[in-house]
């Protein structure tokens, strides 16, 4: 019997969790579009924390790599098992453990899906603000492990800002609780926030205590269309400079609009660069911010679109959430990154990132979370052309180089995963990188948790 089959057989015999043979669904994430895939020896499907701990213990005792997996919507290859080992999929840890609407807090298993959590919160009159796309598929554990953002991170912050506690299985298989249903806790080093954004390299997150906030009474989006990158970025800077507390501030460049314009739920001037902002709060406050946004955009917008009915508003956000899919469909493959730069370098970064595509002869477009200086520049690759797919790492590296040159970061929200692992040392510098590696060693001395990722 092969070593591969024996990991599956021996693990199945040793643990309570269901253990299955790896199928394609557990070997890829969104990086499949750039040709990345992996192989695993087995997939474990635990139902609870104890079963996760048992699998981690077995793997640690047998020197077998562990790859935690949420919804598989990541863009950095973090959930892809690179070279064997056991994928621990958290999909069956899907309970809401407790919900206290009057105390604005909720405790959930790691496998609860983002959209489900947001639905439960909304039914209690509350909001869980982090809203990365693919919310019907991504899981809270994955969001915490990548410290995911999304459009509303501009006003409300990224996932980590809403985490007050975590339950985590750490090597060699012990359950620890970091924080809890607490709004404040400054005892000890902030281990909880070390786990936030750790991408499955320090522990397997099994549950999270989350803060919630009262849902805004009203949320009204406004879109301005501008003449080119400079016109659009000028409007973005004016919104920030006027002290307007927009809940979201997004950009969609003219090339992305060329692909997605046909499905936009309103009129789109040809060749325009779009800026989408949202006004939220009490009805009065949202109305005031909306009016101010229309004034600020109106100074030099080619056109404005400001839907008011819930149906039109939902259609606009559905369109925004679908941008990635529309772009994916153009050529069948893509390399998409999430560099972030200081806000005053945003225009330069968008233009230079599109120039990278031109220099390689590959079509490129860009959209992203403008207020956070976070770009999703995307290179459209022919999915059936190996020569183009092989360009993906070079195109991405040109973006990482650009981000660092502009004082930015290689990742604003997707994480480092496999795709960016050689770039972290460049961003952090030697001593900070040494400390980074020392943290990893302290948690995972045998380097079995998601090896080859993050560092
Ligand atoms: C259409 C689309 C739009 C997107 N928009 C955004 C966006 O706006 N903002 C944004 O930030 N991201 C966005 N993403 C990326 C992705 O959805 C997020 O990174 C999401 O948080 C990943 O969650 P997941 O459950 O799918 O994690 P996975 O892809 O399964 O895993 C991601 C990483 O987390 C680790 N991990 C997962 N679960 C656990 C756990 N329980 N314990 C420890 N480690 C774990 C994995 O090992 C891996 O390293 C988008 C993706 C798509 C497809």
Short mmCIF file of C-alpha atoms and ligand atoms in Angstrom, two decimals:
data_model
loop_
_atom_site.label_atom_id
_atom_site.label_comp_id
_atom_site.label_asym_id
_atom_site.label_seq_id
_atom_site.Cartn_x
_atom_site.Cartn_y
_atom_site.Cartn_z
CA UNK A 1 0.00 0.00 0.00
CA UNK A 2 1.33 3.49 -0.88
CA UNK A 3 2.34 5.96 1.86
CA UNK A 4 -0.48 8.18 0.62
CA UNK A 5 -3.14 5.51 1.15
CA UNK A 6 -1.67 4.61 4.52
CA UNK A 7 -2.03 8.18 5.92
CA UNK A 8 -5.71 8.08 4.92
CA UNK A 9 -6.23 4.58 6.36
CA UNK A 10 -4.25 5.13 9.58
CA UNK A 11 -5.84 8.50 10.32
CA UNK A 12 -9.31 7.03 9.72
CA UNK A 13 -8.58 4.27 12.20
CA UNK A 14 -7.24 6.68 14.82
CA UNK A 15 -9.75 9.57 14.96
CA UNK A 16 -13.48 10.15 15.36
CA UNK A 17 -13.69 12.67 12.49
CA UNK A 18 -14.74 11.39 9.08
CA UNK A 19 -11.68 10.93 6.87
CA UNK A 20 -12.12 10.82 3.10
CA UNK A 21 -9.89 10.47 0.06
CA UNK A 22 -8.91 13.88 -1.33
CA UNK A 23 -11.18 15.06 -4.15
CA UNK A 24 -10.50 18.02 -6.46
CA UNK A 25 -12.76 20.32 -4.39
CA UNK A 26 -10.23 20.25 -1.52
CA UNK A 27 -7.08 20.81 -3.57
CA UNK A 28 -7.58 24.31 -4.97
CA UNK A 29 -8.82 27.78 -4.12
CA UNK A 30 -9.23 30.88 -6.32
CA UNK A 31 -5.63 30.51 -7.51
CA UNK A 32 -6.82 27.66 -9.72
CA UNK A 33 -7.43 30.41 -12.31
CA UNK A 34 -3.66 30.94 -12.43
CA UNK A 35 -2.92 27.23 -12.66
CA UNK A 36 -2.24 26.42 -8.98
CA UNK A 37 -3.39 23.06 -7.62
CA UNK A 38 -2.13 20.74 -4.92
CA UNK A 39 -2.23 17.18 -3.65
CA UNK A 40 -3.20 15.78 -0.25
CA UNK A 41 -3.01 12.39 1.44
CA UNK A 42 -6.40 12.70 3.14
CA UNK A 43 -9.19 15.13 4.02
CA UNK A 44 -10.58 15.22 7.58
CA UNK A 45 -14.11 16.51 8.21
CA UNK A 46 -14.41 17.05 11.98
CA UNK A 47 -17.73 18.03 13.60
CA UNK A 48 -16.37 19.76 16.68
CA UNK A 49 -13.28 21.17 18.39
CA UNK A 50 -12.36 17.88 20.08
CA UNK A 51 -12.31 16.11 16.72
CA UNK A 52 -10.10 18.86 15.27
CA UNK A 53 -7.71 18.48 18.21
CA UNK A 54 -7.56 14.72 17.70
CA UNK A 55 -6.62 15.11 14.02
CA UNK A 56 -3.96 17.74 14.80
CA UNK A 57 -2.51 15.47 17.54
CA UNK A 58 -2.32 12.52 15.19
CA UNK A 59 -0.69 14.56 12.42
CA UNK A 60 1.80 16.10 14.84
CA UNK A 61 2.75 12.72 16.29
CA UNK A 62 3.27 11.30 12.78
CA UNK A 63 5.04 14.26 11.17
CA UNK A 64 2.20 14.82 8.69
CA UNK A 65 1.50 18.37 7.37
CA UNK A 66 -1.88 19.95 8.20
CA UNK A 67 -3.71 22.35 5.87
CA UNK A 68 -6.72 24.10 7.48
CA UNK A 69 -9.45 24.85 4.98
CA UNK A 70 -12.46 27.17 5.12
CA UNK A 71 -14.59 27.94 2.06
CA UNK A 72 -11.66 27.80 -0.40
CA UNK A 73 -12.33 31.34 -1.68
CA UNK A 74 -8.85 32.64 -0.88
CA UNK A 75 -6.74 34.31 -3.56
CA UNK A 76 -3.29 33.47 -2.15
CA UNK A 77 -3.23 29.67 -2.35
CA UNK A 78 -3.38 29.46 1.46
CA UNK A 79 -5.82 26.53 1.54
CA UNK A 80 -4.06 24.61 -1.23
CA UNK A 81 -2.14 21.55 0.08
CA UNK A 82 1.14 22.02 -1.76
CA UNK A 83 2.75 18.68 -1.19
CA UNK A 84 0.63 16.14 0.65
CA UNK A 85 -0.62 16.03 4.21
CA UNK A 86 -4.08 16.23 5.71
CA UNK A 87 -6.58 18.93 4.77
CA UNK A 88 -8.75 19.76 7.80
CA UNK A 89 -11.96 21.20 6.38
CA UNK A 90 -13.99 23.17 8.93
CA UNK A 91 -17.28 23.04 6.98
CA UNK A 92 -19.07 20.87 9.56
CA UNK A 93 -18.30 23.21 12.46
CA UNK A 94 -21.27 25.34 11.50
CA UNK A 95 -23.15 26.18 14.70
CA UNK A 96 -23.98 29.57 16.12
CA UNK A 97 -22.92 28.81 19.71
CA UNK A 98 -24.60 31.81 21.32
CA UNK A 99 -26.12 35.11 20.21
CA UNK A 100 -26.77 37.97 22.64
CA UNK A 101 -28.37 40.74 20.57
CA UNK A 102 -28.81 42.98 23.62
CA UNK A 103 -25.09 42.74 24.34
CA UNK A 104 -24.09 43.10 20.65
CA UNK A 105 -22.11 39.86 20.57
CA UNK A 106 -22.11 36.41 19.02
CA UNK A 107 -20.04 33.25 19.37
CA UNK A 108 -19.81 31.02 16.29
CA UNK A 109 -18.05 27.91 15.09
CA UNK A 110 -15.29 28.59 12.58
CA UNK A 111 -17.18 26.97 9.71
CA UNK A 112 -20.19 29.33 9.83
CA UNK A 113 -20.41 31.08 6.47
CA UNK A 114 -19.97 34.84 6.28
CA UNK A 115 -23.40 35.47 4.76
CA UNK A 116 -25.10 33.28 7.39
CA UNK A 117 -23.44 35.21 10.23
CA UNK A 118 -24.49 38.51 8.66
CA UNK A 119 -28.07 37.21 8.28
CA UNK A 120 -28.29 36.10 11.93
CA UNK A 121 -26.90 39.45 13.11
CA UNK A 122 -29.35 41.38 10.92
CA UNK A 123 -32.30 39.42 12.30
CA UNK A 124 -31.26 40.72 15.73
CA UNK A 125 -31.08 44.31 14.43
CA UNK A 126 -27.29 44.17 14.33
CA UNK A 127 -24.50 44.34 11.77
CA UNK A 128 -21.34 42.27 11.38
CA UNK A 129 -19.60 44.74 9.08
CA UNK A 130 -16.72 42.80 7.40
CA UNK A 131 -18.09 41.83 3.98
CA UNK A 132 -15.52 40.13 1.77
CA UNK A 133 -17.08 38.97 -1.54
CA UNK A 134 -18.01 35.29 -1.96
CA UNK A 135 -19.84 35.58 1.38
CA UNK A 136 -22.10 32.59 0.71
CA UNK A 137 -19.01 30.38 0.54
CA UNK A 138 -16.30 31.90 2.74
CA UNK A 139 -16.25 30.99 6.43
CA UNK A 140 -15.64 33.00 9.56
CA UNK A 141 -12.54 30.90 10.30
CA UNK A 142 -11.16 31.76 6.85
CA UNK A 143 -12.01 35.43 7.29
CA UNK A 144 -10.24 35.52 10.65
CA UNK A 145 -7.28 33.54 9.29
CA UNK A 146 -6.84 36.04 6.43
CA UNK A 147 -8.05 39.10 8.37
CA UNK A 148 -10.39 39.69 5.46
CA UNK A 149 -11.63 43.15 4.51
CA UNK A 150 -14.19 44.10 1.88
CA UNK A 151 -15.89 47.35 0.82
CA UNK A 152 -17.12 48.36 4.28
CA UNK A 153 -13.70 47.98 5.90
CA UNK A 154 -13.23 51.66 4.97
CA UNK A 155 -15.53 52.82 7.78
CA UNK A 156 -15.73 49.74 9.99
CA UNK A 157 -12.28 48.12 9.77
CA UNK A 158 -11.23 44.61 8.77
CA UNK A 159 -12.30 41.32 10.40
CA UNK A 160 -9.74 41.53 13.21
CA UNK A 161 -11.39 44.71 14.51
CA UNK A 162 -14.50 42.64 15.37
CA UNK A 163 -12.83 39.62 16.99
CA UNK A 164 -12.85 39.62 20.80
CA UNK A 165 -11.92 35.99 21.29
CA UNK A 166 -10.79 32.83 19.53
CA UNK A 167 -10.80 29.15 20.30
CA UNK A 168 -7.83 27.55 18.57
CA UNK A 169 -6.22 24.13 18.32
CA UNK A 170 -2.47 24.67 18.51
CA UNK A 171 0.33 22.09 18.11
CA UNK A 172 0.74 19.43 19.28
CA UNK A 173 -3.07 19.26 19.52
CA UNK A 174 -4.17 21.40 22.47
CA UNK A 175 -7.21 23.66 22.64
CA UNK A 176 -6.55 27.24 23.82
CA UNK A 177 -8.95 30.13 24.34
CA UNK A 178 -7.58 33.59 23.55
CA UNK A 179 -9.91 36.33 24.79
CA UNK A 180 -13.65 35.62 24.78
CA UNK A 181 -16.87 37.54 25.18
CA UNK A 182 -14.86 40.55 26.34
CA UNK A 183 -14.81 44.01 24.86
CA UNK A 184 -11.46 44.86 26.45
CA UNK A 185 -8.50 42.68 27.38
CA UNK A 186 -4.91 43.88 27.57
CA UNK A 187 -3.49 41.05 29.67
CA UNK A 188 -0.42 39.45 28.10
CA UNK A 189 0.83 39.75 24.54
CA UNK A 190 -1.98 39.97 22.04
CA UNK A 191 -1.92 36.30 21.00
CA UNK A 192 -5.47 36.51 19.67
CA UNK A 193 -4.40 39.05 17.08
CA UNK A 194 -1.35 36.95 16.20
CA UNK A 195 -3.84 34.29 15.13
CA UNK A 196 -5.83 36.88 13.15
CA UNK A 197 -4.26 36.84 9.69
CA UNK A 198 -2.07 33.80 10.50
CA UNK A 199 -3.40 31.90 7.43
CA UNK A 200 -3.49 28.49 9.10
CA UNK A 201 0.22 28.56 9.98
CA UNK A 202 -0.08 28.94 13.79
CA UNK A 203 -3.21 27.01 14.73
CA UNK A 204 -6.61 25.77 13.56
CA UNK A 205 -9.32 28.25 14.56
CA UNK A 206 -12.41 26.39 15.76
CA UNK A 207 -14.59 29.24 17.08
CA UNK A 208 -14.73 33.03 17.35
CA UNK A 209 -16.37 35.52 19.70
CA UNK A 210 -17.34 38.55 17.65
CA UNK A 211 -18.47 42.09 18.38
CA UNK A 212 -21.51 43.40 16.52
CA UNK A 213 -22.88 46.90 16.08
CA UNK A 214 -26.42 48.24 15.63
CA UNK A 215 -27.40 47.99 11.96
CA UNK A 216 -27.60 51.41 10.29
CA UNK A 217 -31.16 52.60 9.62
CA UNK A 218 -30.28 53.55 6.06
CA UNK A 219 -27.48 52.79 3.60
CA UNK A 220 -27.51 54.63 0.26
CA UNK A 221 -24.86 54.19 -2.42
CA UNK A 222 -23.83 56.92 -4.83
CA UNK A 223 -21.76 56.37 -7.98
CA UNK A 224 -19.85 59.07 -9.81
CA UNK A 225 -18.34 58.53 -13.27
CA UNK A 226 -15.16 60.45 -13.99
CA UNK A 227 -12.78 61.17 -16.79
CA UNK A 228 -9.88 58.76 -16.25
CA UNK A 229 -7.89 57.64 -13.23
CA UNK A 230 -6.85 61.15 -12.24
CA UNK A 231 -10.42 62.47 -12.30
CA UNK A 232 -11.67 59.54 -10.20
CA UNK A 233 -8.85 59.62 -7.69
CA UNK A 234 -9.31 63.39 -7.33
CA UNK A 235 -12.94 62.73 -6.30
CA UNK A 236 -11.85 60.03 -3.83
CA UNK A 237 -9.39 62.44 -2.19
CA UNK A 238 -12.08 65.13 -2.03
CA UNK A 239 -14.45 62.74 -0.21
CA UNK A 240 -11.80 61.92 2.39
CA UNK A 241 -10.59 65.52 2.63
CA UNK A 242 -14.11 66.82 3.27
CA UNK A 243 -14.38 64.65 6.37
CA UNK A 244 -17.26 62.63 4.95
CA UNK A 245 -17.62 59.36 6.83
CA UNK A 246 -18.59 57.21 3.85
CA UNK A 247 -19.15 53.58 4.82
CA UNK A 248 -17.53 52.33 1.59
CA UNK A 249 -15.37 54.07 -1.01
CA UNK A 250 -14.62 51.90 -4.04
CA UNK A 251 -13.17 52.43 -7.51
CA UNK A 252 -13.78 50.58 -10.77
CA UNK A 253 -11.44 51.58 -13.60
CA UNK A 254 -12.60 52.19 -17.16
CA UNK A 255 -11.28 48.86 -18.41
CA UNK A 256 -13.25 46.95 -15.73
CA UNK A 257 -16.26 49.12 -16.66
CA UNK A 258 -15.78 48.04 -20.29
CA UNK A 259 -16.31 44.40 -19.20
CA UNK A 260 -18.99 45.06 -16.56
CA UNK A 261 -20.74 48.15 -17.98
CA UNK A 262 -23.38 46.12 -19.84
CA UNK A 263 -24.70 44.64 -16.58
CA UNK A 264 -24.60 47.95 -14.64
CA UNK A 265 -28.13 48.77 -13.42
CA UNK A 266 -28.07 52.33 -14.86
CA UNK A 267 -26.56 54.50 -17.62
CA UNK A 268 -22.75 54.42 -17.96
CA UNK A 269 -20.84 57.09 -19.92
CA UNK A 270 -18.38 55.36 -22.27
CA UNK A 271 -14.76 55.07 -21.10
CA UNK A 272 -15.47 56.42 -17.60
CA UNK A 273 -13.74 55.58 -14.30
CA UNK A 274 -16.32 54.90 -11.57
CA UNK A 275 -16.23 55.75 -7.86
CA UNK A 276 -18.80 54.08 -5.61
CA UNK A 277 -19.43 55.49 -2.14
CA UNK A 278 -22.04 54.58 0.42
CA UNK A 279 -23.72 56.85 2.97
CA UNK A 280 -25.04 55.07 6.06
CA UNK A 281 -26.27 55.77 9.60
CA UNK A 282 -29.59 57.06 10.92
CA UNK A 283 -31.94 58.11 8.12
CA UNK A 284 -31.07 61.80 8.67
CA UNK A 285 -27.34 61.20 8.85
CA UNK A 286 -27.33 58.96 5.76
CA UNK A 287 -29.39 61.55 3.85
CA UNK A 288 -26.93 64.33 4.78
CA UNK A 289 -23.86 62.28 3.80
CA UNK A 290 -25.55 61.21 0.56
CA UNK A 291 -26.27 64.83 -0.36
CA UNK A 292 -22.66 65.81 0.45
CA UNK A 293 -21.32 62.92 -1.64
CA UNK A 294 -23.46 64.04 -4.58
CA UNK A 295 -22.06 67.59 -4.19
CA UNK A 296 -18.45 66.43 -3.95
CA UNK A 297 -18.79 64.06 -6.91
CA UNK A 298 -20.88 66.59 -8.81
CA UNK A 299 -17.97 69.06 -9.06
CA UNK A 300 -16.54 67.25 -12.08
CA UNK A 301 -18.43 63.97 -12.59
CA UNK A 302 -19.44 63.03 -16.13
CA UNK A 303 -22.59 61.44 -14.65
CA UNK A 304 -24.04 60.38 -11.29
CA UNK A 305 -26.16 57.40 -10.27
CA UNK A 306 -27.81 57.40 -6.83
CA UNK A 307 -30.45 54.69 -6.45
CA UNK A 308 -32.98 55.00 -3.63
CA UNK A 309 -35.22 51.95 -3.75
CA UNK A 310 -34.09 48.83 -1.85
CA UNK A 311 -34.33 46.82 -5.10
CA UNK A 312 -32.11 49.23 -7.05
CA UNK A 313 -29.62 49.42 -4.19
CA UNK A 314 -29.46 45.62 -3.90
CA UNK A 315 -28.97 45.39 -7.69
CA UNK A 316 -26.05 47.84 -7.51
CA UNK A 317 -24.25 45.89 -4.78
CA UNK A 318 -24.95 42.60 -6.58
CA UNK A 319 -23.31 44.14 -9.64
CA UNK A 320 -20.31 45.30 -7.55
CA UNK A 321 -19.96 41.86 -5.91
CA UNK A 322 -20.06 40.20 -9.32
CA UNK A 323 -17.18 42.19 -10.83
CA UNK A 324 -14.62 39.44 -10.19
CA UNK A 325 -16.81 36.86 -11.93
CA UNK A 326 -17.42 39.08 -14.96
CA UNK A 327 -13.68 39.66 -15.30
CA UNK A 328 -12.94 35.93 -14.78
CA UNK A 329 -15.23 35.10 -17.69
CA UNK A 330 -13.31 37.23 -20.22
CA UNK A 331 -10.36 34.92 -20.94
CA UNK A 332 -10.85 31.94 -18.61
CA UNK A 333 -7.79 32.60 -16.44
CA UNK A 334 -6.41 35.44 -14.34
CA UNK A 335 -3.84 36.59 -11.84
CA UNK A 336 -5.34 39.02 -9.35
CA UNK A 337 -3.57 40.69 -6.44
CA UNK A 338 -4.48 42.93 -3.54
CA UNK A 339 -1.58 45.31 -2.98
CA UNK A 340 -2.31 48.38 -0.87
CA UNK A 341 -0.58 51.77 -0.94
CA UNK A 342 -0.81 55.02 1.02
CA UNK A 343 -3.89 56.88 -0.20
CA UNK A 344 -1.88 59.70 -1.80
CA UNK A 345 -0.18 57.12 -4.09
CA UNK A 346 -3.41 55.43 -5.24
CA UNK A 347 -3.66 57.08 -8.69
CA UNK A 348 0.00 56.42 -9.46
CA UNK A 349 -0.39 52.81 -8.29
CA UNK A 350 -3.46 52.15 -10.48
CA UNK A 351 -1.78 53.60 -13.57
CA UNK A 352 1.54 51.80 -12.99
CA UNK A 353 -0.22 48.48 -12.29
CA UNK A 354 -2.07 48.69 -15.61
CA UNK A 355 1.23 49.54 -17.32
CA UNK A 356 2.60 46.19 -15.99
CA UNK A 357 -0.02 44.39 -18.08
CA UNK A 358 0.84 46.45 -21.17
CA UNK A 359 4.57 45.71 -20.78
CA UNK A 360 3.81 41.95 -20.82
CA UNK A 361 1.22 42.24 -23.61
CA UNK A 362 -1.53 41.00 -21.25
CA UNK A 363 -4.89 42.77 -20.81
CA UNK A 364 -5.27 44.25 -17.34
CA UNK A 365 -7.99 45.99 -15.37
CA UNK A 366 -8.24 47.33 -11.85
CA UNK A 367 -10.85 47.91 -9.18
CA UNK A 368 -10.72 47.94 -5.42
CA UNK A 369 -11.27 49.50 -2.06
CA UNK A 370 -10.17 53.04 -2.90
CA UNK A 371 -10.56 54.53 0.57
CA UNK A 372 -8.18 51.91 1.97
CA UNK A 373 -5.69 52.37 -0.92
CA UNK A 374 -6.32 48.70 -1.77
CA UNK A 375 -6.03 47.69 -5.45
CA UNK A 376 -7.33 44.52 -7.10
CA UNK A 377 -5.41 44.88 -10.31
CA UNK A 378 -6.15 41.80 -12.38
CA UNK A 379 -4.32 40.36 -15.39
CA UNK A 380 -6.57 38.45 -17.77
CA UNK A 381 -4.85 35.26 -18.87
CA UNK A 382 -5.98 32.81 -21.52
CA UNK A 383 -6.99 29.86 -19.34
CA UNK A 384 -5.99 27.34 -22.03
CA UNK A 385 -2.57 28.84 -22.81
CA UNK A 386 0.24 27.49 -20.60
CA UNK A 387 2.61 30.17 -21.86
CA UNK A 388 0.29 32.90 -20.53
CA UNK A 389 -0.43 31.06 -17.25
CA UNK A 390 3.33 30.81 -16.69
CA UNK A 391 3.49 34.62 -16.74
CA UNK A 392 1.26 34.82 -13.61
CA UNK A 393 4.10 34.86 -11.04
CA UNK A 394 6.05 37.50 -13.02
CA UNK A 395 3.01 39.75 -13.36
CA UNK A 396 2.24 39.43 -9.65
CA UNK A 397 5.83 40.11 -8.68
CA UNK A 398 5.83 43.31 -10.70
CA UNK A 399 2.85 44.42 -8.58
CA UNK A 400 4.58 43.50 -5.31
CA UNK A 401 7.66 45.47 -6.42
CA UNK A 402 5.43 48.43 -7.23
CA UNK A 403 3.66 48.26 -3.84
CA UNK A 404 6.91 48.26 -1.92
CA UNK A 405 8.35 51.10 -4.05
CA UNK A 406 5.30 53.23 -3.19
CA UNK A 407 5.56 52.52 0.55
CA UNK A 408 2.73 49.99 0.46
CA UNK A 409 2.16 46.33 1.25
CA UNK A 410 2.11 43.13 -0.82
CA UNK A 411 -1.29 42.28 0.69
CA UNK A 412 -4.08 44.54 1.91
CA UNK A 413 -6.55 41.72 2.62
CA UNK A 414 -6.00 38.37 0.88
CA UNK A 415 -2.87 37.34 2.78
CA UNK A 416 0.50 35.99 1.71
CA UNK A 417 -0.31 32.29 1.26
CA UNK A 418 1.86 30.52 -1.27
CA UNK A 419 1.71 33.20 -3.96
CA UNK A 420 3.56 35.96 -2.06
CA UNK A 421 5.68 33.91 0.35
CA UNK A 422 9.03 35.04 -1.07
CA UNK A 423 8.09 38.68 -0.70
CA UNK A 424 7.43 38.98 3.02
CA UNK A 425 11.11 39.22 3.96
CA UNK A 426 11.50 42.06 1.44
CA UNK A 427 8.60 43.96 2.96
CA UNK A 428 9.49 43.38 6.62
CA UNK A 429 13.30 43.70 6.50
CA UNK A 430 15.76 41.27 8.15
CA UNK A 431 15.10 41.77 11.89
CA UNK A 432 11.31 41.97 11.65
CA UNK A 433 11.32 38.89 9.40
CA UNK A 434 13.48 37.02 11.95
CA UNK A 435 10.90 37.83 14.64
CA UNK A 436 8.14 36.67 12.30
CA UNK A 437 9.87 33.31 11.82
CA UNK A 438 10.48 33.03 15.59
CA UNK A 439 6.74 33.42 16.25
CA UNK A 440 6.01 30.63 13.78
CA UNK A 441 8.60 28.39 15.47
CA UNK A 442 7.14 29.10 18.93
CA UNK A 443 3.69 27.89 17.85
CA UNK A 444 4.70 25.17 15.41
CA UNK A 445 8.22 23.86 16.14
CA UNK A 446 7.93 21.02 13.59
CA UNK A 447 6.67 23.32 10.80
CA UNK A 448 3.67 21.08 10.09
CA UNK A 449 0.92 23.73 10.07
CA UNK A 450 0.38 24.84 6.49
CA UNK A 451 4.06 24.58 5.52
CA UNK A 452 5.27 26.69 2.59
CA UNK A 453 2.75 29.45 3.31
CA UNK A 454 3.08 32.93 4.77
CA UNK A 455 6.86 33.01 5.37
C1 LIG B 1 -15.53 36.86 -5.67
C2 LIG B 1 -14.59 37.03 -4.51
C3 LIG B 1 -14.53 38.26 -3.87
C4 LIG B 1 -13.67 38.43 -2.77
N1 LIG B 1 -13.65 39.64 -2.14
C5 LIG B 1 -12.86 39.82 -1.07
C6 LIG B 1 -12.83 41.08 -0.38
O1 LIG B 1 -13.52 42.02 -0.76
N2 LIG B 1 -12.02 41.19 0.69
C7 LIG B 1 -11.25 40.14 1.13
O2 LIG B 1 -10.54 40.29 2.13
N3 LIG B 1 -11.25 38.95 0.50
C8 LIG B 1 -12.02 38.77 -0.58
N4 LIG B 1 -12.03 37.56 -1.23
C9 LIG B 1 -11.10 36.50 -0.78
C10 LIG B 1 -11.69 35.49 0.21
O3 LIG B 1 -13.09 35.39 0.08
C11 LIG B 1 -11.32 35.84 1.64
O4 LIG B 1 -9.92 35.78 1.80
C12 LIG B 1 -11.98 34.90 2.67
O5 LIG B 1 -11.84 35.44 3.95
C13 LIG B 1 -11.39 33.49 2.66
O6 LIG B 1 -12.21 32.67 3.48
P1 LIG B 1 -12.35 31.10 3.19
O7 LIG B 1 -13.20 30.55 4.27
O8 LIG B 1 -12.77 30.86 1.81
O9 LIG B 1 -10.83 30.64 3.41
P2 LIG B 1 -9.93 29.64 2.58
O10 LIG B 1 -9.70 30.13 1.20
O11 LIG B 1 -10.44 28.26 2.74
O12 LIG B 1 -8.57 29.77 3.40
C14 LIG B 1 -7.84 30.98 3.42
C15 LIG B 1 -6.67 30.83 4.41
O13 LIG B 1 -7.17 30.72 5.74
C16 LIG B 1 -6.77 29.47 6.33
N5 LIG B 1 -7.91 29.01 7.11
C17 LIG B 1 -9.19 28.83 6.70
N6 LIG B 1 -9.97 28.43 7.72
C18 LIG B 1 -9.16 28.36 8.81
C19 LIG B 1 -9.37 27.99 10.17
N7 LIG B 1 -10.57 27.66 10.64
N8 LIG B 1 -8.29 28.01 11.02
C20 LIG B 1 -7.07 28.37 10.57
N9 LIG B 1 -6.82 28.70 9.30
C21 LIG B 1 -7.85 28.71 8.43
C22 LIG B 1 -6.37 28.57 5.18
O14 LIG B 1 -5.38 27.63 5.57
C23 LIG B 1 -5.82 29.59 4.19
O15 LIG B 1 -4.49 29.90 4.49
C24 LIG B 1 -12.87 37.36 -2.32
C25 LIG B 1 -12.94 36.11 -2.98
C26 LIG B 1 -13.79 35.95 -4.05
C27 LIG B 1 -13.86 34.60 -4.71
#
